[in-house]
Every structure is written in C-alpha cells, then in structure tokens.
C-alpha cells in the first residue's frame, strides 16, 4: 500500500489497532469501522462518545504514548502533523498513512476512500457515497467572503484550501482565493478595506482553530454582515460533510 505522499505503508492485514492523529479522520474511521481505534488526540471530539486513550495534540503528539499503544497503523495528515513525528514512528516500525491536505472536497473524499478500502479493507461506507453526491455540484456565487481562522495576528483562508472549496461549492467565494499563500496574514486595515470597497460582503467566522464568537471577531468589522460557523462543518473531511452542506447553504439565506 502507498499513502498520499507516495510512502509505503507496510500493513500485512487490515488495520485493527489504529491511532489517529487527525480529528476528522478519527470520526471517519470510527463511524466506518467502529472499535478499531486504539488511540486519538485530545482534539478528536467526534464521535462524541469516543472512549480511547488520548495521545496529546495533533501538532505535538506524545509519540511515546503512541508507541506504548502498539498500533498496527497510525493515521496522519501532511498539514496537521510534523514530519519528524511521522519519521520517528516509522523508525520504530509503526506503519503510518499520511493523508495529503486536500484542496478540494472530492480530493479529500477520494483520500478517505483509499484509507478505508485499502488499509481497513472495507466497502465504501454509505456516508461517503452520500457526501460525494451532495458535494458534486457547485452553487452560483452569492457572497464574497473574508474567512479568518486566527487573530493576533489575523490569518485568513487563501488559495487551495479545503475550507475555501467547501464555501465555494455552497456559493460563497473567498476574497483571498487567488492569493499566493494558502494562509495569508493581512493586516486588519487591509481586511476592513475589503469590506469598505465592496470586494467582500460577508465575514465567515469559524469556531476553530481560533474560537471566534459573537463577542470576539465581529467587533473588528463594524457594519459587516457576519456568520458564525462550526469549524467542523467548514474544515473536517468526514461524515460531517453530509450535514455540513445543508447547514452552510442555509446559513446566510
């Protein structure tokens, strides 16, 4: 088996003791193959009743704890996890499947299909088939949005991001979609100028990785139309995509 980055995954049989270092993959594999997770990160909040040992955060997992769990497979992501952690796990004989950080919904679902059908030896789960059908078409653009994911400093979605494609497909364009960086760091006055000029007419504020709220975020953009969204619906590539489409489509009606 070969992962998304072209590295060999030396599994001898379907994975049965898996440690997931990626919250959205944790949900996807547990829903699709219940009971095969041996560990997950502190940020793996779904399924809500998941009861497995925790191994720290995604960026800085406790690799010793992962090794102690003796997994037959570790799931990682090229954007969320550090190469040095992946290499240490492999050096200790643990197979690691690294999913590439996809820039599109179809790309992410295709990656998940490979993990489930190859590493887990499963048939395609119903949620994946449904998600592919739901997200197949792109709605006409209704809004042009600025999408911060952090403040102090301000960081926004730029080019080739999964969240940007999610919004694009429900009719919300990303003002920074053509920026040379995937996560630009514009100054606040530049962001405000986007609204003043009419280039942007919607502020989309997710609750992760930065937890924007009604009192933390909108006040920086007086008069701008804003919506608070679940970061899980915006950036997670798993079963939540089935519900996310309807939620995001009706959010700004």
Short mmCIF file of C-alpha atoms in Angstrom, two decimals:
data_model
loop_
_atom_site.label_atom_id
_atom_site.label_comp_id
_atom_site.label_asym_id
_atom_site.label_seq_id
_atom_site.Cartn_x
_atom_site.Cartn_y
_atom_site.Cartn_z
CA UNK A 1 0.00 0.00 0.00
CA UNK A 2 1.10 3.55 -0.77
CA UNK A 3 -0.11 6.65 1.13
CA UNK A 4 -0.98 10.03 -0.41
CA UNK A 5 2.65 11.19 -0.28
CA UNK A 6 3.95 8.10 -2.07
CA UNK A 7 5.33 6.35 1.01
CA UNK A 8 4.96 2.62 1.54
CA UNK A 9 2.54 1.55 4.30
CA UNK A 10 3.69 -1.96 5.28
CA UNK A 11 0.43 -3.42 6.55
CA UNK A 12 0.24 -7.21 6.43
CA UNK A 13 -3.51 -7.37 7.19
CA UNK A 14 -6.44 -4.96 7.63
CA UNK A 15 -5.77 -2.39 10.35
CA UNK A 16 -7.32 -3.28 13.71
CA UNK A 17 -5.38 -1.16 16.24
CA UNK A 18 -5.23 2.36 14.84
CA UNK A 19 -4.06 5.60 16.42
CA UNK A 20 -5.43 8.66 14.64
CA UNK A 21 -3.61 11.98 14.92
CA UNK A 22 -6.25 13.78 12.82
CA UNK A 23 -9.65 14.69 14.35
CA UNK A 24 -11.63 14.45 11.11
CA UNK A 25 -10.04 11.10 10.22
CA UNK A 26 -10.81 9.86 13.72
CA UNK A 27 -14.50 10.48 13.12
CA UNK A 28 -14.40 9.00 9.63
CA UNK A 29 -12.75 5.72 10.62
CA UNK A 30 -14.67 5.21 13.87
CA UNK A 31 -18.02 5.74 12.15
CA UNK A 32 -16.99 3.44 9.30
CA UNK A 33 -15.24 0.72 11.33
CA UNK A 34 -16.27 1.00 14.99
CA UNK A 35 -13.94 -0.42 17.61
CA UNK A 36 -10.67 -0.38 15.71
CA UNK A 37 -9.27 2.83 17.22
CA UNK A 38 -6.62 2.28 19.89
CA UNK A 39 -5.93 5.97 20.50
CA UNK A 40 -6.64 9.52 19.34
CA UNK A 41 -5.63 13.12 20.03
CA UNK A 42 -7.10 15.40 22.67
CA UNK A 43 -8.85 17.30 19.87
CA UNK A 44 -10.65 14.26 18.46
CA UNK A 45 -14.09 15.31 19.72
CA UNK A 46 -16.21 13.12 17.42
CA UNK A 47 -17.86 10.72 17.71
CA UNK A 48 -18.88 12.36 20.97
CA UNK A 49 -18.90 9.04 22.82
CA UNK A 50 -15.43 8.02 21.69
CA UNK A 51 -13.63 6.38 24.62
CA UNK A 52 -10.00 5.69 23.75
CA UNK A 53 -6.63 6.71 25.25
CA UNK A 54 -5.51 10.22 24.31
CA UNK A 55 -2.03 10.98 22.99
CA UNK A 56 -1.83 14.78 23.13
CA UNK A 57 -2.39 17.30 20.36
CA UNK A 58 -2.19 16.89 16.59
CA UNK A 59 0.81 19.17 16.13
CA UNK A 60 2.67 17.88 19.17
CA UNK A 61 1.51 14.36 19.99
CA UNK A 62 3.23 12.35 22.70
CA UNK A 63 4.98 9.87 20.44
CA UNK A 64 5.98 7.70 23.40
CA UNK A 65 2.30 7.27 24.29
CA UNK A 66 1.52 6.35 20.69
CA UNK A 67 4.24 3.69 20.73
CA UNK A 68 3.02 2.32 24.06
CA UNK A 69 -0.37 1.62 22.47
CA UNK A 70 1.34 -0.70 19.96
CA UNK A 71 -0.77 0.36 16.96
CA UNK A 72 -0.66 -1.53 13.71
CA UNK A 73 -1.33 1.77 11.90
CA UNK A 74 -1.11 5.50 12.63
CA UNK A 75 -3.12 7.99 10.60
CA UNK A 76 -1.59 11.42 9.98
CA UNK A 77 -2.08 14.45 7.74
CA UNK A 78 0.54 16.37 5.77
CA UNK A 79 -0.68 19.72 7.10
CA UNK A 80 -1.60 18.87 10.68
CA UNK A 81 1.27 16.61 11.70
CA UNK A 82 5.01 17.17 11.82
CA UNK A 83 7.28 15.10 9.51
CA UNK A 84 9.68 14.42 12.40
CA UNK A 85 6.92 12.70 14.39
CA UNK A 86 5.94 10.60 11.39
CA UNK A 87 9.56 9.62 10.80
CA UNK A 88 10.09 8.65 14.44
CA UNK A 89 7.04 6.38 14.34
CA UNK A 90 8.26 4.73 11.14
CA UNK A 91 11.75 4.35 12.59
CA UNK A 92 10.14 2.36 15.42
CA UNK A 93 8.47 0.03 12.96
CA UNK A 94 4.98 1.55 13.03
CA UNK A 95 3.22 1.86 9.66
CA UNK A 96 1.99 5.44 9.08
CA UNK A 97 -0.52 6.51 6.44
CA UNK A 98 -0.17 10.23 5.72
CA UNK A 99 -3.19 11.79 4.07
CA UNK A 100 -2.34 14.79 1.93
CA UNK A 101 -4.03 18.05 2.93
CA UNK A 102 -6.57 18.20 0.13
CA UNK A 103 -7.56 21.47 -1.52
CA UNK A 104 -10.96 20.14 -2.59
CA UNK A 105 -13.88 18.18 -1.21
CA UNK A 106 -13.69 15.46 -3.91
CA UNK A 107 -9.95 15.11 -3.30
CA UNK A 108 -10.44 14.63 0.44
CA UNK A 109 -13.19 12.08 -0.03
CA UNK A 110 -11.05 10.16 -2.52
CA UNK A 111 -8.22 10.02 0.04
CA UNK A 112 -10.55 8.76 2.74
CA UNK A 113 -11.91 6.11 0.36
CA UNK A 114 -8.37 4.78 -0.16
CA UNK A 115 -7.74 4.58 3.58
CA UNK A 116 -10.99 2.77 4.29
CA UNK A 117 -10.92 0.38 1.33
CA UNK A 118 -7.18 -0.38 1.40
CA UNK A 119 -5.90 -0.02 4.98
CA UNK A 120 -9.18 -1.16 6.55
CA UNK A 121 -10.35 -3.44 3.71
CA UNK A 122 -13.89 -2.05 3.93
CA UNK A 123 -16.58 -1.50 1.34
CA UNK A 124 -17.40 2.15 0.69
CA UNK A 125 -19.47 3.42 3.64
CA UNK A 126 -22.88 4.93 2.91
CA UNK A 127 -21.92 8.33 4.34
CA UNK A 128 -19.04 8.66 1.86
CA UNK A 129 -21.20 7.83 -1.14
CA UNK A 130 -23.84 10.31 0.06
CA UNK A 131 -21.26 13.04 0.68
CA UNK A 132 -19.82 12.65 -2.81
CA UNK A 133 -23.26 13.05 -4.35
CA UNK A 134 -24.19 16.05 -2.18
CA UNK A 135 -20.98 17.95 -2.94
CA UNK A 136 -20.77 17.10 -6.64
CA UNK A 137 -22.24 20.40 -7.89
CA UNK A 138 -21.23 23.99 -7.19
CA UNK A 139 -23.92 26.58 -6.43
CA UNK A 140 -23.84 30.06 -8.04
CA UNK A 141 -21.84 32.58 -6.07
CA UNK A 142 -23.98 34.61 -3.66
CA UNK A 143 -21.37 36.22 -1.44
CA UNK A 144 -17.70 37.21 -1.40
CA UNK A 145 -16.21 36.38 1.95
CA UNK A 146 -13.25 37.02 4.18
CA UNK A 147 -12.62 33.89 6.27
CA UNK A 148 -10.33 34.42 9.29
CA UNK A 149 -9.04 31.33 11.05
CA UNK A 150 -6.91 33.21 13.62
CA UNK A 151 -6.39 36.64 15.09
CA UNK A 152 -3.35 38.23 16.78
CA UNK A 153 -2.16 38.05 14.05
CA UNK A 154 -5.06 37.83 11.64
CA UNK A 155 -4.78 34.77 9.40
CA UNK A 156 -7.32 34.03 6.66
CA UNK A 157 -8.07 31.25 4.21
CA UNK A 158 -6.14 31.79 0.98
CA UNK A 159 -5.57 29.65 -2.10
CA UNK A 160 -6.08 25.90 -2.37
CA UNK A 161 -7.70 25.19 0.99
CA UNK A 162 -10.33 22.60 1.79
CA UNK A 163 -12.42 25.17 3.69
CA UNK A 164 -12.27 27.54 0.74
CA UNK A 165 -13.55 24.83 -1.59
CA UNK A 166 -16.34 23.94 0.83
CA UNK A 167 -17.55 27.55 0.80
CA UNK A 168 -17.08 27.86 -2.96
CA UNK A 169 -19.34 24.87 -3.54
CA UNK A 170 -22.17 26.40 -1.48
CA UNK A 171 -21.93 29.73 -3.32
CA UNK A 172 -19.57 31.69 -1.07
CA UNK A 173 -16.47 32.97 -2.83
CA UNK A 174 -13.22 33.57 -0.96
CA UNK A 175 -11.74 37.04 -1.43
CA UNK A 176 -8.25 35.63 -0.92
CA UNK A 177 -8.68 32.56 -3.14
CA UNK A 178 -6.08 33.85 -5.62
CA UNK A 179 -3.51 34.87 -3.01
CA UNK A 180 -0.05 33.34 -3.41
CA UNK A 181 -0.22 31.94 0.12
CA UNK A 182 -2.61 29.32 1.45
CA UNK A 183 -2.94 31.18 4.75
CA UNK A 184 -2.24 34.90 4.22
CA UNK A 185 -1.64 37.23 7.17
CA UNK A 186 -3.14 40.55 6.09
CA UNK A 187 -3.27 43.49 8.46
CA UNK A 188 -6.66 44.38 9.95
CA UNK A 189 -6.89 47.63 8.00
CA UNK A 190 -6.48 45.67 4.74
CA UNK A 191 -9.27 43.30 5.73
CA UNK A 192 -11.53 46.21 6.68
CA UNK A 193 -10.76 47.87 3.35
CA UNK A 194 -12.06 44.79 1.54
CA UNK A 195 -15.50 45.47 3.02
CA UNK A 196 -15.32 49.23 2.54
CA UNK A 197 -14.57 48.76 -1.18
CA UNK A 198 -17.32 46.19 -1.67
CA UNK A 199 -14.82 43.47 -2.59
CA UNK A 200 -16.15 41.50 0.39
CA UNK A 201 -19.74 41.40 1.66
CA UNK A 202 -19.59 38.54 4.16
CA UNK A 203 -17.39 37.71 7.14
CA UNK A 204 -17.25 33.97 7.93
CA UNK A 205 -16.03 33.21 11.46
CA UNK A 206 -15.42 29.56 12.42
CA UNK A 207 -15.02 28.32 15.99
CA UNK A 208 -11.74 26.52 15.25
CA UNK A 209 -8.79 26.65 15.21
CA UNK A 210 -9.46 30.08 16.75
CA UNK A 211 -12.76 30.16 18.62
CA UNK A 212 -14.48 33.21 17.17
CA UNK A 213 -17.70 34.17 18.96
CA UNK A 214 -20.37 36.85 18.75
CA UNK A 215 -18.20 38.99 21.04
CA UNK A 216 -14.80 38.09 19.63
CA UNK A 217 -14.33 38.82 15.93
CA UNK A 218 -17.33 40.73 14.56
CA UNK A 219 -16.43 43.89 16.54
CA UNK A 220 -13.32 44.31 14.36
CA UNK A 221 -15.52 44.76 11.27
CA UNK A 222 -18.24 47.28 12.17
CA UNK A 223 -21.25 47.06 9.88
CA UNK A 224 -20.08 43.94 8.04
CA UNK A 225 -22.50 41.07 7.63
CA UNK A 226 -21.09 38.10 9.51
CA UNK A 227 -21.93 34.48 10.26
CA UNK A 228 -20.53 32.18 12.95
CA UNK A 229 -19.94 28.67 11.66
CA UNK A 230 -18.86 25.34 13.09
CA UNK A 231 -15.24 24.71 12.20
CA UNK A 232 -16.14 21.04 11.95
CA UNK A 233 -18.57 21.81 9.11
CA UNK A 234 -16.02 24.02 7.39
CA UNK A 235 -12.77 22.07 7.64
CA UNK A 236 -13.48 18.44 8.62
CA UNK A 237 -13.46 15.86 5.82
CA UNK A 238 -15.61 13.01 7.08
CA UNK A 239 -19.22 12.10 7.92
CA UNK A 240 -19.88 15.70 8.99
CA UNK A 241 -19.79 16.66 5.30
CA UNK A 242 -23.24 15.12 4.85
CA UNK A 243 -24.79 17.57 7.31
CA UNK A 244 -22.44 20.44 6.52
CA UNK A 245 -23.75 21.14 3.04
CA UNK A 246 -27.31 21.86 4.16
CA UNK A 247 -26.12 23.82 7.20
CA UNK A 248 -23.77 26.10 5.27
CA UNK A 249 -26.15 26.53 2.33
CA UNK A 250 -28.93 27.85 4.58
CA UNK A 251 -26.70 29.77 6.96
CA UNK A 252 -26.77 33.01 5.01
CA UNK A 253 -30.21 32.85 3.37
#
